Backbone as JSON Lines, residues from 0, in Angstrom:
{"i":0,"aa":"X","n":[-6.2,-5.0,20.03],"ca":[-6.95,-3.82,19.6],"c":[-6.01,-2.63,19.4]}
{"i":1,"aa":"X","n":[-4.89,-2.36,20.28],"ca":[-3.84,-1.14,20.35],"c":[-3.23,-1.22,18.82]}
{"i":2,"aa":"X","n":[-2.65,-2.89,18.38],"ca":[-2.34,-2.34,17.14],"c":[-3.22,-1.72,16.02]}
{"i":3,"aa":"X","n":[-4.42,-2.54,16.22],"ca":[-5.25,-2.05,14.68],"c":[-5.69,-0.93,14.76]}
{"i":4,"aa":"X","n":[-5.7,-0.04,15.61],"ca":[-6.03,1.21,15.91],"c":[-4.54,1.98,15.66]}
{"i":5,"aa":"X","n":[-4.13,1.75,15.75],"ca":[-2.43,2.1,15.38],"c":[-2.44,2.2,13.68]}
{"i":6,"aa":"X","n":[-2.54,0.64,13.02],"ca":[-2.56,0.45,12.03],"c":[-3.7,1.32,10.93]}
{"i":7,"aa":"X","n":[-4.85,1.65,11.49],"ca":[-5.82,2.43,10.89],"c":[-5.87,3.45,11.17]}
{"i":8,"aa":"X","n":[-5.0,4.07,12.29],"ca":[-4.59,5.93,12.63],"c":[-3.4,5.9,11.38]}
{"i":9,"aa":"X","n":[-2.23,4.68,11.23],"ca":[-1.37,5.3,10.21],"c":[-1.84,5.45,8.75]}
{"i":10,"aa":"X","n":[-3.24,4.26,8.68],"ca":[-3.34,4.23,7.22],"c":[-4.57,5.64,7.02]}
{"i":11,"aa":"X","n":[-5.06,6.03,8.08],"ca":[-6.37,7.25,7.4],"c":[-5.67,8.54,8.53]}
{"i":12,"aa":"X","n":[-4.47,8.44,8.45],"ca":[-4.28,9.95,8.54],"c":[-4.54,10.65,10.12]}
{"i":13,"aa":"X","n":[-5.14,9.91,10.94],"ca":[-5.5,9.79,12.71],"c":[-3.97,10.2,12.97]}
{"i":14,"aa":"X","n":[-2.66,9.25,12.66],"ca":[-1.71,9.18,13.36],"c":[-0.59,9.71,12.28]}
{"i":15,"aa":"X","n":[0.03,10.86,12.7],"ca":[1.11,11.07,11.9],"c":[1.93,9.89,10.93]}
{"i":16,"aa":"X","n":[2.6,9.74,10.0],"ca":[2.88,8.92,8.86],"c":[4.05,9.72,7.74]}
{"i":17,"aa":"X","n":[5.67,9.93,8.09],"ca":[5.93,9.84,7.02],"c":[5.83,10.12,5.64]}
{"i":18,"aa":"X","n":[5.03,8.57,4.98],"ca":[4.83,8.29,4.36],"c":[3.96,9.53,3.67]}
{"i":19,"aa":"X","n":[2.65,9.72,4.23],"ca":[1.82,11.16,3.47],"c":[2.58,12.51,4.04]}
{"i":20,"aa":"X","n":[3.61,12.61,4.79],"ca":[3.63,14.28,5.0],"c":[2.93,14.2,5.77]}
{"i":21,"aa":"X","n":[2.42,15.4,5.04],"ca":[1.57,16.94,5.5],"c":[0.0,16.84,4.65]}
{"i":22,"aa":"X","n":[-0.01,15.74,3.47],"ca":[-1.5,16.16,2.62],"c":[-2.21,15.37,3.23]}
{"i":23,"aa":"X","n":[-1.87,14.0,4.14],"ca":[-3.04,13.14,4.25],"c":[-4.41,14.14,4.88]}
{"i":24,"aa":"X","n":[-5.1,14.69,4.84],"ca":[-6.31,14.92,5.72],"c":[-6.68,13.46,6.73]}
{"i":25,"aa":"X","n":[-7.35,13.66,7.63],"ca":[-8.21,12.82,8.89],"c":[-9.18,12.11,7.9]}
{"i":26,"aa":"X","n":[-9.63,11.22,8.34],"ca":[-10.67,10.23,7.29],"c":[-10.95,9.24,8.65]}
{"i":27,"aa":"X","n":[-12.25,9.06,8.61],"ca":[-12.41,7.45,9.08],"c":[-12.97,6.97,8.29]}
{"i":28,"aa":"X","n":[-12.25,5.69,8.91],"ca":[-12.26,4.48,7.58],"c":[-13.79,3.99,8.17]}
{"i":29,"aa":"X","n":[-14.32,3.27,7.05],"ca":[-15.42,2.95,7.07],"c":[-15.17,1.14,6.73]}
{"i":30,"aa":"X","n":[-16.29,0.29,7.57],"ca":[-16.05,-1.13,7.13],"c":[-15.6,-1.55,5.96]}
{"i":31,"aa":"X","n":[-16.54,-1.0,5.04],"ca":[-16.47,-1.32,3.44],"c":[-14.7,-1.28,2.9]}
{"i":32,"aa":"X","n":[-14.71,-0.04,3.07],"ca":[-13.59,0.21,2.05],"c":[-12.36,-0.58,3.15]}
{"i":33,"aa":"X","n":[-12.39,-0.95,4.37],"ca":[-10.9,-1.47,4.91],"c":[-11.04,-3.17,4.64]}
{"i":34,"aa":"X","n":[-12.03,-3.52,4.38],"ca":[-12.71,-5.25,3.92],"c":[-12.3,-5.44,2.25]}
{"i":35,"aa":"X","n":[-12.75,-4.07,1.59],"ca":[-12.62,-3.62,0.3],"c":[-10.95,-4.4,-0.36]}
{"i":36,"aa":"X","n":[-10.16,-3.75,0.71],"ca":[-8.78,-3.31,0.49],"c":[-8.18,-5.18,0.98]}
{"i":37,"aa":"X","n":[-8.72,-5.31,1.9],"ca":[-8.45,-6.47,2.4],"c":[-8.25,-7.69,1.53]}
{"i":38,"aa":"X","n":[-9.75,-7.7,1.01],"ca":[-10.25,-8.51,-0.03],"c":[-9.08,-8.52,-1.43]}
{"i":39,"aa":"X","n":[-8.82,-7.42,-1.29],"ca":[-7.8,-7.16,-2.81],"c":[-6.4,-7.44,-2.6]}
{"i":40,"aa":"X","n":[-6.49,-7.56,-1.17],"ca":[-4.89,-8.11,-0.99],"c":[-4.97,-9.18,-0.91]}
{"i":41,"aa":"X","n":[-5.89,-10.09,-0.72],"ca":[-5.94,-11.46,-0.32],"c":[-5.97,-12.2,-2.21]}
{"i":42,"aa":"X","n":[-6.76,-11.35,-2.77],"ca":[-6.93,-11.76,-3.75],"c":[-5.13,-11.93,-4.66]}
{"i":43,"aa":"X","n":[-4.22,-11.25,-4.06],"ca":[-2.88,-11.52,-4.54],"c":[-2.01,-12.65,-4.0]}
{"i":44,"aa":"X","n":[-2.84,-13.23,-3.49],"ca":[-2.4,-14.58,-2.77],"c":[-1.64,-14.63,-1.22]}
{"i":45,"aa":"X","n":[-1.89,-13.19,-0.96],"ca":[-1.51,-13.02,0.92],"c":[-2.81,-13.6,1.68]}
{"i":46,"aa":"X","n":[-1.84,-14.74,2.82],"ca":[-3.1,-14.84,3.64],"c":[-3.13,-13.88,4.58]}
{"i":47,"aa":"X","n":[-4.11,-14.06,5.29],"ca":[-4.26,-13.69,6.73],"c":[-3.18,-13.21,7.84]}
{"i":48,"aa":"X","n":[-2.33,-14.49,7.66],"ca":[-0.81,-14.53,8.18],"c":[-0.08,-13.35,7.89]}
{"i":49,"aa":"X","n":[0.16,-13.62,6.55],"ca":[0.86,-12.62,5.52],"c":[0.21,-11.06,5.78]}
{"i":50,"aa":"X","n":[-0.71,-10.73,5.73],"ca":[-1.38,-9.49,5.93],"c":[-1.39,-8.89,7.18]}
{"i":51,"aa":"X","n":[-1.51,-9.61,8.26],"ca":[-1.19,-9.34,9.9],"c":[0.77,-8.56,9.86]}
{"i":52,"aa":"X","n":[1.27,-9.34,9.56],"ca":[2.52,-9.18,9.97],"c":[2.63,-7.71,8.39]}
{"i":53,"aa":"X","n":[2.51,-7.89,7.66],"ca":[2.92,-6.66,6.43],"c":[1.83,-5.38,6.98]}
{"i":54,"aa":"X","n":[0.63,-5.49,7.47],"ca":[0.23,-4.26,7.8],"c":[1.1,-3.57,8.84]}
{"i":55,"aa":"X","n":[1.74,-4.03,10.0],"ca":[2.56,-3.68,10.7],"c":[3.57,-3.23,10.27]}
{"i":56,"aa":"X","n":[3.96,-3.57,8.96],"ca":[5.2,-2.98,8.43],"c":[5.01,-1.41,7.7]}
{"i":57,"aa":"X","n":[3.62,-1.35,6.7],"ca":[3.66,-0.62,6.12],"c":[1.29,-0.46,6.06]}
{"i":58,"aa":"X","n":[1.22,0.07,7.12],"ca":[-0.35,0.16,7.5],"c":[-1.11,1.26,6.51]}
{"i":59,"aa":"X","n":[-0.26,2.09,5.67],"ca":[-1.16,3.08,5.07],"c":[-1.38,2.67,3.64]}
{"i":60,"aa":"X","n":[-1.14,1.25,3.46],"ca":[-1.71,0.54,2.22],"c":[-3.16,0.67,2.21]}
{"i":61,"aa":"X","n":[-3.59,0.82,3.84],"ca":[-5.01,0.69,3.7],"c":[-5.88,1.97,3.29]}
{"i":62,"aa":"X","n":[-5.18,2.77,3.39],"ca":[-5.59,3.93,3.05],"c":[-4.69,5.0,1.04]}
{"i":63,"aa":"X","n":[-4.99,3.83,0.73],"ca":[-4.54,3.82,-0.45],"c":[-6.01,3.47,-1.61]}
{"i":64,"aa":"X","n":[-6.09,4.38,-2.84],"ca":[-7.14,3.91,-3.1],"c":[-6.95,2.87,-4.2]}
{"i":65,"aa":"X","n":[-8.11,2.03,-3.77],"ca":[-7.76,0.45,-4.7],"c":[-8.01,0.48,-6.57]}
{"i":66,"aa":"X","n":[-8.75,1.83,-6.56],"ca":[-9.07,1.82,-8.18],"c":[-7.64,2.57,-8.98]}
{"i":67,"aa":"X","n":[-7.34,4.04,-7.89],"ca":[-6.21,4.43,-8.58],"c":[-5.21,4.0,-8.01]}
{"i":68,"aa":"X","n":[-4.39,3.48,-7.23],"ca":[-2.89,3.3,-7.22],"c":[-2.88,1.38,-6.81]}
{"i":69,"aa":"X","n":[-3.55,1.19,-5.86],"ca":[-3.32,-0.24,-5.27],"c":[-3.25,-1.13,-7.11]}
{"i":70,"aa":"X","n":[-4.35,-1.17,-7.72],"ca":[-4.49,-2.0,-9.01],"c":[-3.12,-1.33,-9.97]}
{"i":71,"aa":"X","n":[-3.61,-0.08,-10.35],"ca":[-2.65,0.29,-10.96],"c":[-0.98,-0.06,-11.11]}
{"i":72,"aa":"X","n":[-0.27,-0.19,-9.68],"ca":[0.57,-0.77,-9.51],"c":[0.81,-1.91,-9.8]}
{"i":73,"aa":"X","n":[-0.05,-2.92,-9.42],"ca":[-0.01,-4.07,-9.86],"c":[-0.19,-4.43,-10.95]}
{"i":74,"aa":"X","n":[-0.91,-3.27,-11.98],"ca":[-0.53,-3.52,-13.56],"c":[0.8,-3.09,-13.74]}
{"i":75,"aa":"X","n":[1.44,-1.54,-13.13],"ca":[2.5,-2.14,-13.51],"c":[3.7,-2.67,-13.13]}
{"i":76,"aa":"X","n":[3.87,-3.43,-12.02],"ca":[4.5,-4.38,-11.95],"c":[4.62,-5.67,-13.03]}
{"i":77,"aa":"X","n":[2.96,-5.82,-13.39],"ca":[2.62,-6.93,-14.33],"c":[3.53,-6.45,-16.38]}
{"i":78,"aa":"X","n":[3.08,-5.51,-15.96],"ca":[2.92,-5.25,-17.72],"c":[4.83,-4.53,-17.93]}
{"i":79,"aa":"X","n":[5.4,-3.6,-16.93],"ca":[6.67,-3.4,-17.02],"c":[7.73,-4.02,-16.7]}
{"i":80,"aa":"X","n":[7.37,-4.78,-15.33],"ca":[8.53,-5.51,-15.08],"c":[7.87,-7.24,-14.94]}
{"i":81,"aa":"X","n":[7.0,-7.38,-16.03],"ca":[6.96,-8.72,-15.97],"c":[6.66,-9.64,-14.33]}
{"i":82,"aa":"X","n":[6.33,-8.96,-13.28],"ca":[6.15,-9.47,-12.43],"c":[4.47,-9.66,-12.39]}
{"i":83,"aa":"X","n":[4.03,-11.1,-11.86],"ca":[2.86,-10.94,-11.75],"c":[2.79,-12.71,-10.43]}
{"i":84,"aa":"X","n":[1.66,-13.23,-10.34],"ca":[1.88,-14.6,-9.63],"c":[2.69,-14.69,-8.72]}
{"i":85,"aa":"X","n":[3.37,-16.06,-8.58],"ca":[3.87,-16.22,-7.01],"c":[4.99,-14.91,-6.77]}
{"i":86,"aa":"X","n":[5.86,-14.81,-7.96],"ca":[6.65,-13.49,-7.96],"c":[6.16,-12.52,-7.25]}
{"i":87,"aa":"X","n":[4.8,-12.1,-7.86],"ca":[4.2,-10.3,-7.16],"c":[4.28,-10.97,-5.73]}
{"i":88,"aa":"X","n":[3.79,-11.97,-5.59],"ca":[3.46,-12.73,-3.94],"c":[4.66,-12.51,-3.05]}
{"i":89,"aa":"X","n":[5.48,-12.99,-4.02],"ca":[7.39,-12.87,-2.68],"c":[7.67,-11.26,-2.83]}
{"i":90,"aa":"X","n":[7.61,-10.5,-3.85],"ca":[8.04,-9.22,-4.23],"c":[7.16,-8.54,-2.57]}
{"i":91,"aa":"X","n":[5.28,-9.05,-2.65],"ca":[4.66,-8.19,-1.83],"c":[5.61,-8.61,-0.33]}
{"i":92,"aa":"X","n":[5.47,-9.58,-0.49],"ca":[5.78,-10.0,0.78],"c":[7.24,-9.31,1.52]}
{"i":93,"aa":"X","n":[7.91,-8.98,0.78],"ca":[9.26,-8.76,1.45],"c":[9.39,-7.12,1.13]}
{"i":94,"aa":"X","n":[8.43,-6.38,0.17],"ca":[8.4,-4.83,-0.24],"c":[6.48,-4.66,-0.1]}
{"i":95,"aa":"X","n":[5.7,-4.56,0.5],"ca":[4.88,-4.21,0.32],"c":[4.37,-2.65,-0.17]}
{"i":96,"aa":"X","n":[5.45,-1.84,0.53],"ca":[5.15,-0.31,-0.01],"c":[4.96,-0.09,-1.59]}
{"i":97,"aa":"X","n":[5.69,-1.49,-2.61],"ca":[5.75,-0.87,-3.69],"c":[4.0,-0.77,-3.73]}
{"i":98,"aa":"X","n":[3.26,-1.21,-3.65],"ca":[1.49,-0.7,-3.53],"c":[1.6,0.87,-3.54]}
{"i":99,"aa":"X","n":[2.01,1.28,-2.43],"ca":[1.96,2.56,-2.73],"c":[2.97,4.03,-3.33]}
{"i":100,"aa":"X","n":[3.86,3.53,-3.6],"ca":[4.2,4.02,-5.12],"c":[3.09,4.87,-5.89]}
{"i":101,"aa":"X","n":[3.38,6.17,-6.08],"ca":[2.65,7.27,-6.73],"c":[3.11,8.06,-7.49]}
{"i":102,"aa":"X","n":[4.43,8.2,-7.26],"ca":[5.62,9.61,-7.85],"c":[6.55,8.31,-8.77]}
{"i":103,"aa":"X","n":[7.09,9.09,-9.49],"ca":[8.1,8.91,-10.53],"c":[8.95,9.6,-11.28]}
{"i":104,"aa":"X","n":[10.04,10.0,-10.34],"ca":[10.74,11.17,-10.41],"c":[11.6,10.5,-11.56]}
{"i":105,"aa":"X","n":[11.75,9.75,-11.79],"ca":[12.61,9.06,-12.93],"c":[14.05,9.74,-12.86]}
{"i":106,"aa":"X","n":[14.5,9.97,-11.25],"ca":[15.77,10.46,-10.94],"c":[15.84,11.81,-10.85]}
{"i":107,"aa":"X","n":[14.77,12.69,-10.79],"ca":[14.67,14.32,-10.96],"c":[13.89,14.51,-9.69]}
{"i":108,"aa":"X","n":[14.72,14.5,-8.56],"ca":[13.99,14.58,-6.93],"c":[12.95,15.23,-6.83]}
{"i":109,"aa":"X","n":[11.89,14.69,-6.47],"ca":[10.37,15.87,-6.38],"c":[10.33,15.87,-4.77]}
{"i":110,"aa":"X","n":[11.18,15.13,-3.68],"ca":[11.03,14.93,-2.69],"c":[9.88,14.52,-2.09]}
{"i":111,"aa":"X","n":[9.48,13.25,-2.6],"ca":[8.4,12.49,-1.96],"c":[9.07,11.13,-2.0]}
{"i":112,"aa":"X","n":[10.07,10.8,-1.62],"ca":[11.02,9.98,-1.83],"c":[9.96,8.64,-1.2]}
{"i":113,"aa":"X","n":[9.23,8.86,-0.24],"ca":[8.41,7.54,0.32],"c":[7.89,6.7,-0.26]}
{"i":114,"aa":"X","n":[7.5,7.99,-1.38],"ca":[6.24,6.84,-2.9],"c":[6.76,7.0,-3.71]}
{"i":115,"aa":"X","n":[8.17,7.25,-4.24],"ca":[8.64,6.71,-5.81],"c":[9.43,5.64,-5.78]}
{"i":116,"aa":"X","n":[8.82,5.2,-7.37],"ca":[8.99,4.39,-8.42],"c":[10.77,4.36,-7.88]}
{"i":117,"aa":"X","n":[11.14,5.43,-7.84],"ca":[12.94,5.34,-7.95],"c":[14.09,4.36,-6.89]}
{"i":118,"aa":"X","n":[12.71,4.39,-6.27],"ca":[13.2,2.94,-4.86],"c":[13.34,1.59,-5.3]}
{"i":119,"aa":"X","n":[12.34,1.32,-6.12],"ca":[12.07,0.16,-6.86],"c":[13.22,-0.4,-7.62]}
């Protein structure tokens, strides 16, 4: 229980994070949308397994929204760098943050270095 409470303070903003700064606001997560998110990762071919051990790595995937950035990314991974299938699968597996990827300084520092494209 200590981790997933861990894992859902880093992903809705409960527990300091890096990753958002200073903008995340407090949120509780609600069943829907953390099943929501779940569902959409599973649907990339992570099991259970796979999802236990990567939320621990990088937990504020869950608090990422699945219409604008979670999909989005994964188009473009698909449509720019040709990654899509077992590929996106090993890519998630060993980088999961690229999910949350938001900025794209395209080398012109905006200092949100956590979520750009420029890591990639």
């Amino acid at each position: 229980v200590e981790d997933e409470n861990k894992i859902l303070g880093n992903a809705f903003g409960q527990i300091h994070s890096p990753y958002w700064g200073e903008e995340r606001e407090k949120v509780v997560p609600t069943y829907e949308l953390v099943n929501e998110i779940l569902y959409y990762l599973r649907s990339l071919s992570l099991s259970d397994a796979d999802l236990a051990k990567l939320l621990k790595k990088f937990p504020e995937v869950l608090g990422r929204s699945l219409k604008h950035e979670l999909s989005t990314n994964v188009h473009v991974l698909e449509k720019e760098w040709g990654i899509k299938g077992k590929s996106l699968r090993n890519l998630l597996l060993r980088n999961l943050k690229v999910l949350g990827y938001n900025v794209d300084c395209k080398g012109d520092c905006m200092a949100q270095c956590t979520r750009c494209w420029v890591r990639f």
